[in-house]
Short mmCIF file of C-alpha atoms in Angstrom, two decimals:
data_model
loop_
_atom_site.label_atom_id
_atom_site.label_comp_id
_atom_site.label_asym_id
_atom_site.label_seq_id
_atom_site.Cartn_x
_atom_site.Cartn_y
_atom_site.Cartn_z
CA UNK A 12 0.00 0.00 0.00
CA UNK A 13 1.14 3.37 -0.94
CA UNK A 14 1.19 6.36 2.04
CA UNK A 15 0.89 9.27 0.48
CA UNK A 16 2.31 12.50 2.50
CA UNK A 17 0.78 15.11 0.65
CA UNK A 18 2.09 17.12 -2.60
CA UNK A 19 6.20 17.43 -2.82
CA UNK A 20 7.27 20.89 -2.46
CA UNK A 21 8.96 22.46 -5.11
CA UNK A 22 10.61 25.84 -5.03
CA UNK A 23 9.52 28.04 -7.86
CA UNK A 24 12.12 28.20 -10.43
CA UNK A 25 13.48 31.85 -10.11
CA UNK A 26 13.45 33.94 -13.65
CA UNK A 27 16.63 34.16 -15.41
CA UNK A 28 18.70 37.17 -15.65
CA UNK A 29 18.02 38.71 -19.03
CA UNK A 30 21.50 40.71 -19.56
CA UNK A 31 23.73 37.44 -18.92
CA UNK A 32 22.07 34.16 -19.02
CA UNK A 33 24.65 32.27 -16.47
CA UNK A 34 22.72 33.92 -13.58
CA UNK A 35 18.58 34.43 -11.90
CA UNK A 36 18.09 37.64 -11.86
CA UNK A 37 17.60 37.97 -8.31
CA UNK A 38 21.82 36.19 -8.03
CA UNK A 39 22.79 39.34 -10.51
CA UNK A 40 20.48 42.18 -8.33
CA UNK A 41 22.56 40.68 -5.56
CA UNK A 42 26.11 40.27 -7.07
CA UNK A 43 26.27 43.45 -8.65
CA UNK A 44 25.85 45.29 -5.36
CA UNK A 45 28.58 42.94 -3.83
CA UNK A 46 32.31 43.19 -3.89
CA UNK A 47 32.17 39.27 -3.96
CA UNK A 48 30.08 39.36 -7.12
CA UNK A 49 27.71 36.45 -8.15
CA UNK A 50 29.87 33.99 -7.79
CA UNK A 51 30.40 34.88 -4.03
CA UNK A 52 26.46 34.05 -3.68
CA UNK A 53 26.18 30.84 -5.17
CA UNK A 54 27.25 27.13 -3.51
CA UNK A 55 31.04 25.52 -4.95
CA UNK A 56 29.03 23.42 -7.81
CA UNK A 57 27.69 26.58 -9.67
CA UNK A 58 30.72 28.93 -8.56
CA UNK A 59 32.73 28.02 -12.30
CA UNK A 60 29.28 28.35 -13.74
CA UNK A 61 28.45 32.12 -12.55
CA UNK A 62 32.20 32.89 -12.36
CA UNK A 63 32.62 35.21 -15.38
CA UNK A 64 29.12 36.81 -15.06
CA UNK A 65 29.57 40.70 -16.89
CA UNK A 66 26.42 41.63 -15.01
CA UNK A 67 28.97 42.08 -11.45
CA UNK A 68 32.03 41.96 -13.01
CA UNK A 69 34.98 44.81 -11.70
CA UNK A 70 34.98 45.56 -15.50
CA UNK A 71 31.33 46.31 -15.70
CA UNK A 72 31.21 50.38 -14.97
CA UNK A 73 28.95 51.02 -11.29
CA UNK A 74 28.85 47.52 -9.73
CA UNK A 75 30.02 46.81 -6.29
CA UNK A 76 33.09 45.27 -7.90
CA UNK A 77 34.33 47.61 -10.17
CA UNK A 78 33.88 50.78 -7.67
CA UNK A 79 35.94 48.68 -4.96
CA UNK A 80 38.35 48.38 -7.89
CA UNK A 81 38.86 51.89 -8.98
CA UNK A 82 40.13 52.39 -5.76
CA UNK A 83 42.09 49.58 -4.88
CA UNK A 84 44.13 50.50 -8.65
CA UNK A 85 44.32 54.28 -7.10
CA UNK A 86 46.26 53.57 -4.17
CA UNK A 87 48.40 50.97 -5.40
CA UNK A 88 49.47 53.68 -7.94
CA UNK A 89 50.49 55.88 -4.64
CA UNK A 90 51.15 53.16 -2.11
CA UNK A 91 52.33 50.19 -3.78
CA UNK A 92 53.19 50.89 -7.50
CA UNK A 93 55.00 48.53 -10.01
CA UNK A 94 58.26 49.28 -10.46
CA UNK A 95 59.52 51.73 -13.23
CA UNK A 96 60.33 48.89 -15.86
CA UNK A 97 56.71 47.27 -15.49
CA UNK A 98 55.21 51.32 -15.89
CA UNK A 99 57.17 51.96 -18.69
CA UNK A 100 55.70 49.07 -20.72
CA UNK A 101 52.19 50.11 -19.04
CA UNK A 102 52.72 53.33 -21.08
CA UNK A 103 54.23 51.91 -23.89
CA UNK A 104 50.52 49.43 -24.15
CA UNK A 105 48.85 52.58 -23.31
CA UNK A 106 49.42 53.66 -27.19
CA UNK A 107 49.28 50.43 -29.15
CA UNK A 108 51.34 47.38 -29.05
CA UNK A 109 54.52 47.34 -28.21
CA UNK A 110 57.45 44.75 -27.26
CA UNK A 111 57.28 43.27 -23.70
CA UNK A 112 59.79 41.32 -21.94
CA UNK A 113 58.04 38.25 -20.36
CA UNK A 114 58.60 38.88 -16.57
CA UNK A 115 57.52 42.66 -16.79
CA UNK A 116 54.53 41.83 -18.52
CA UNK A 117 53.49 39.34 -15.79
CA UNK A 118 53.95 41.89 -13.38
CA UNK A 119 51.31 44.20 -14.97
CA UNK A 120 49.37 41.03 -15.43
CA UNK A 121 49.43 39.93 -12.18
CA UNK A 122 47.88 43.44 -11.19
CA UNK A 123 45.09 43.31 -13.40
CA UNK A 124 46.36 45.61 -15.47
CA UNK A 125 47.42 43.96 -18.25
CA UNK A 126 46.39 41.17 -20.25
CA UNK A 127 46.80 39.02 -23.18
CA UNK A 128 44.38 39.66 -26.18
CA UNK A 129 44.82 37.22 -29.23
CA UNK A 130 47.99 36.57 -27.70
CA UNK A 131 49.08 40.18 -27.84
CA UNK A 132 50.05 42.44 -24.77
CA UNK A 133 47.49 44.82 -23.96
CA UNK A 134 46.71 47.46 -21.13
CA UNK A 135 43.11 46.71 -19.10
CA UNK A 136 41.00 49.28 -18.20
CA UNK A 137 42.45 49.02 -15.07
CA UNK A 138 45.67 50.08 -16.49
CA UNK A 139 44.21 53.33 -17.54
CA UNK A 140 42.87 53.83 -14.23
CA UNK A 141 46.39 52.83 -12.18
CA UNK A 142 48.26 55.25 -15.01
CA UNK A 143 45.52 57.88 -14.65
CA UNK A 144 46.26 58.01 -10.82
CA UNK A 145 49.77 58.51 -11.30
CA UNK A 146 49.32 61.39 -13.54
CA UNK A 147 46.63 62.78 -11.13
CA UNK A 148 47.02 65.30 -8.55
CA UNK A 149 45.77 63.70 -5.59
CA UNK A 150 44.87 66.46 -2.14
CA UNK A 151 42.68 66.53 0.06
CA UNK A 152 38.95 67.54 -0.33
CA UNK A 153 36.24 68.67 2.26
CA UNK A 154 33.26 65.58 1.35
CA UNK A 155 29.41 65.78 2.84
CA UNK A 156 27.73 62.39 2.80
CA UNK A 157 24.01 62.90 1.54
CA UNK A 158 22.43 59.87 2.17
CA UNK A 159 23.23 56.06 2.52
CA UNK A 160 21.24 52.82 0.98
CA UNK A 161 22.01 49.83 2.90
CA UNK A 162 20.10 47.75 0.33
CA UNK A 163 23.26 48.41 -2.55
CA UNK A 164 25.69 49.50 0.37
CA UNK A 165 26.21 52.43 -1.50
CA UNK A 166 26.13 56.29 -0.26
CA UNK A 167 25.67 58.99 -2.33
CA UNK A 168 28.42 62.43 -1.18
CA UNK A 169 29.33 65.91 -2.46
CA UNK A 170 32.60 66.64 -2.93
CA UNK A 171 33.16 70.68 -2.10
CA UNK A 172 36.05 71.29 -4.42
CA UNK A 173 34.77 68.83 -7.29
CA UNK A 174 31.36 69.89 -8.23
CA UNK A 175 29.22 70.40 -4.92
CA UNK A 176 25.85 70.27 -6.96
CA UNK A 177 26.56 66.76 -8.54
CA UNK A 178 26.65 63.58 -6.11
CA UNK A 179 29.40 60.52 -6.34
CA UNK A 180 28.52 57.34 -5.06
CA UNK A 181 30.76 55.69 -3.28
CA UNK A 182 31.09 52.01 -1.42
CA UNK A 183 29.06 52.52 2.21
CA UNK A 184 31.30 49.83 3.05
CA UNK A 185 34.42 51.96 2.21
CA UNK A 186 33.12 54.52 4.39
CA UNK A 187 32.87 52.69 7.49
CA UNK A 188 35.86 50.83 7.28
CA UNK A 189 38.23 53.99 6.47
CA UNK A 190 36.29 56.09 9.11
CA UNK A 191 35.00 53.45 12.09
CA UNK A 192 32.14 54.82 12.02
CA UNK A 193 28.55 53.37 12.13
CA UNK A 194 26.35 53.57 9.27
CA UNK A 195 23.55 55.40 10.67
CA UNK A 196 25.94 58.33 11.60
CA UNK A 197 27.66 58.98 8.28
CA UNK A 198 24.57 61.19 6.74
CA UNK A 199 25.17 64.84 6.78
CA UNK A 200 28.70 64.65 8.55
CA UNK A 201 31.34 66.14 6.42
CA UNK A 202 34.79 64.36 6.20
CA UNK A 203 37.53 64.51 4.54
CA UNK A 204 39.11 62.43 1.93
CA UNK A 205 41.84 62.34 -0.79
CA UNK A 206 40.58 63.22 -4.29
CA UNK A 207 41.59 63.85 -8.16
CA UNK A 208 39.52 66.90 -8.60
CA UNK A 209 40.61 67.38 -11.82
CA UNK A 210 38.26 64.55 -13.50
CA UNK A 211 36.35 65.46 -15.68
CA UNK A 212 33.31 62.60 -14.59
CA UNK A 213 31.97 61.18 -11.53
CA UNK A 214 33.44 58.08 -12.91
CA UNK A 215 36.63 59.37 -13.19
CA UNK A 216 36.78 60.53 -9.88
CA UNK A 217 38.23 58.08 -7.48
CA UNK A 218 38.01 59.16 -3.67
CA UNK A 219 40.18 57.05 -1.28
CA UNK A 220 41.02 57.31 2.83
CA UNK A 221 38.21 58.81 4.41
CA UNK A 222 38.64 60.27 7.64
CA UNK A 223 36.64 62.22 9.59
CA UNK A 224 36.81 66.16 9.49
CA UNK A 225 38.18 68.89 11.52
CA UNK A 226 35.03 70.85 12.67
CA UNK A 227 33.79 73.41 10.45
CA UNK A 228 34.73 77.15 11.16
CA UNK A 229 31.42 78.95 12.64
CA UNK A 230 29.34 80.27 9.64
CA UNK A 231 30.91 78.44 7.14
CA UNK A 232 27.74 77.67 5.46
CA UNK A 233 26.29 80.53 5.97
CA UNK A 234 24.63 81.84 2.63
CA UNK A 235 22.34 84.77 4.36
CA UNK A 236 25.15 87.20 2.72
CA UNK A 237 25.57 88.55 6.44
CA UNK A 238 29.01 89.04 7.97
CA UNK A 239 30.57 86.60 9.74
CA UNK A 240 31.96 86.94 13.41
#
């Protein structure tokens, strides 16, 4: 005699994500707003599958992945840089191919910042951020954090000496690491942090080692045209 239990559950299959087709949508909504990406998400048996998804990818402009990578490229420029053999073939790919001895290359390879296309040498966008950097001129700049979204872990700030009426966005997670502070203090405090404010685009402009401020000088903000005591 058969006992029957009731129906098997099954979990609804989950639509797939329409921009890569290795990942459900809700795995890319989640990997793109993750410095692990989608393949930090997913058990070791679909890990190789989801490992090259574009949809979280550092190369893909705005995700979790690429911001975290703009800046890790920015300080290694200033705090760790390649040596002046390995940058001197960086520049050299910068322009168009070029002749590159085996162990420099795989120094700039090793660094993400260059790679091998059709079996030719060639800079990575990363390159042209890590050579960008060093060309930079990097100071400090008074930054106002406008809001937070713990949903993308993402916070939205003005940089004063940039463009004060356009916001950046900028890792949340960044922010509380570099400053120690909680999450639910950092909107509307101003702090300070290192910045290229010569870009010409938010995406250009890379912001690294918040800290917090000095307090601002009494009236500093004021904009009722009065004087100032």
């Amino acid at each position: 005699m058969d006992e029957s239990f009731g129906p098997e559950y099954v979990r609804p299959a989950q639509p797939d994500c329409p921009r890569c087709g290795c990942c459900t949508a809700a795995l890319c909504e989640k990997g793109r707003h993750s410095i692990m990406r989608c393949n930090g998400h997913v058990d070791d048996e679909h890990r190789e599958m989801v490992g090259g998804c574009p949809c979280s990818a550092e190369t893909t402009r705005h995700t979790a992945a690429w911001r975290a990578a703009q800046v890790r490229v920015t300080r290694m420029a200033h705090e760790m840089p390649v040596d002046q053999a390995a940058e001197d073939l960086l520049r050299a790919l910068a322009k168009g191919p070029a002749e590159a001895d085996d162990e420099v290359f795989r120094q700039l390879k090793f660094r993400g910042l260059a790679q091998l296309v059709h079996g030719i040498p060639a800079i990575t966008p990363l390159g042209h951020t890590y050579l960008a950097s060093k060309d930079d001129v990097r100071a400090p700049a008074a930054v106002q954090v406008l809001d937070v979204d713990k949903k993308t872990r993402t916070a939205r700030v003005e940089v004063a000496p940039w463009r004060p009426d356009e916001p950046v966005t900028v890792l949340l997670d960044q922010l509380v690491t570099d400053t120690g502070l909680d999450v639910d203090a950092l909107p509307g405090l101003w702090l300070a942090a290192d910045a290229n404010c010569h870009a010409d685009h938010a995406d250009k402009l890379v912001l690294t080692g918040f800290r917090q401020a000095a307090p601002l000088p009494q009236g500093w903000m004021d904009t009722s045209g009065g004087d100032v005591e």
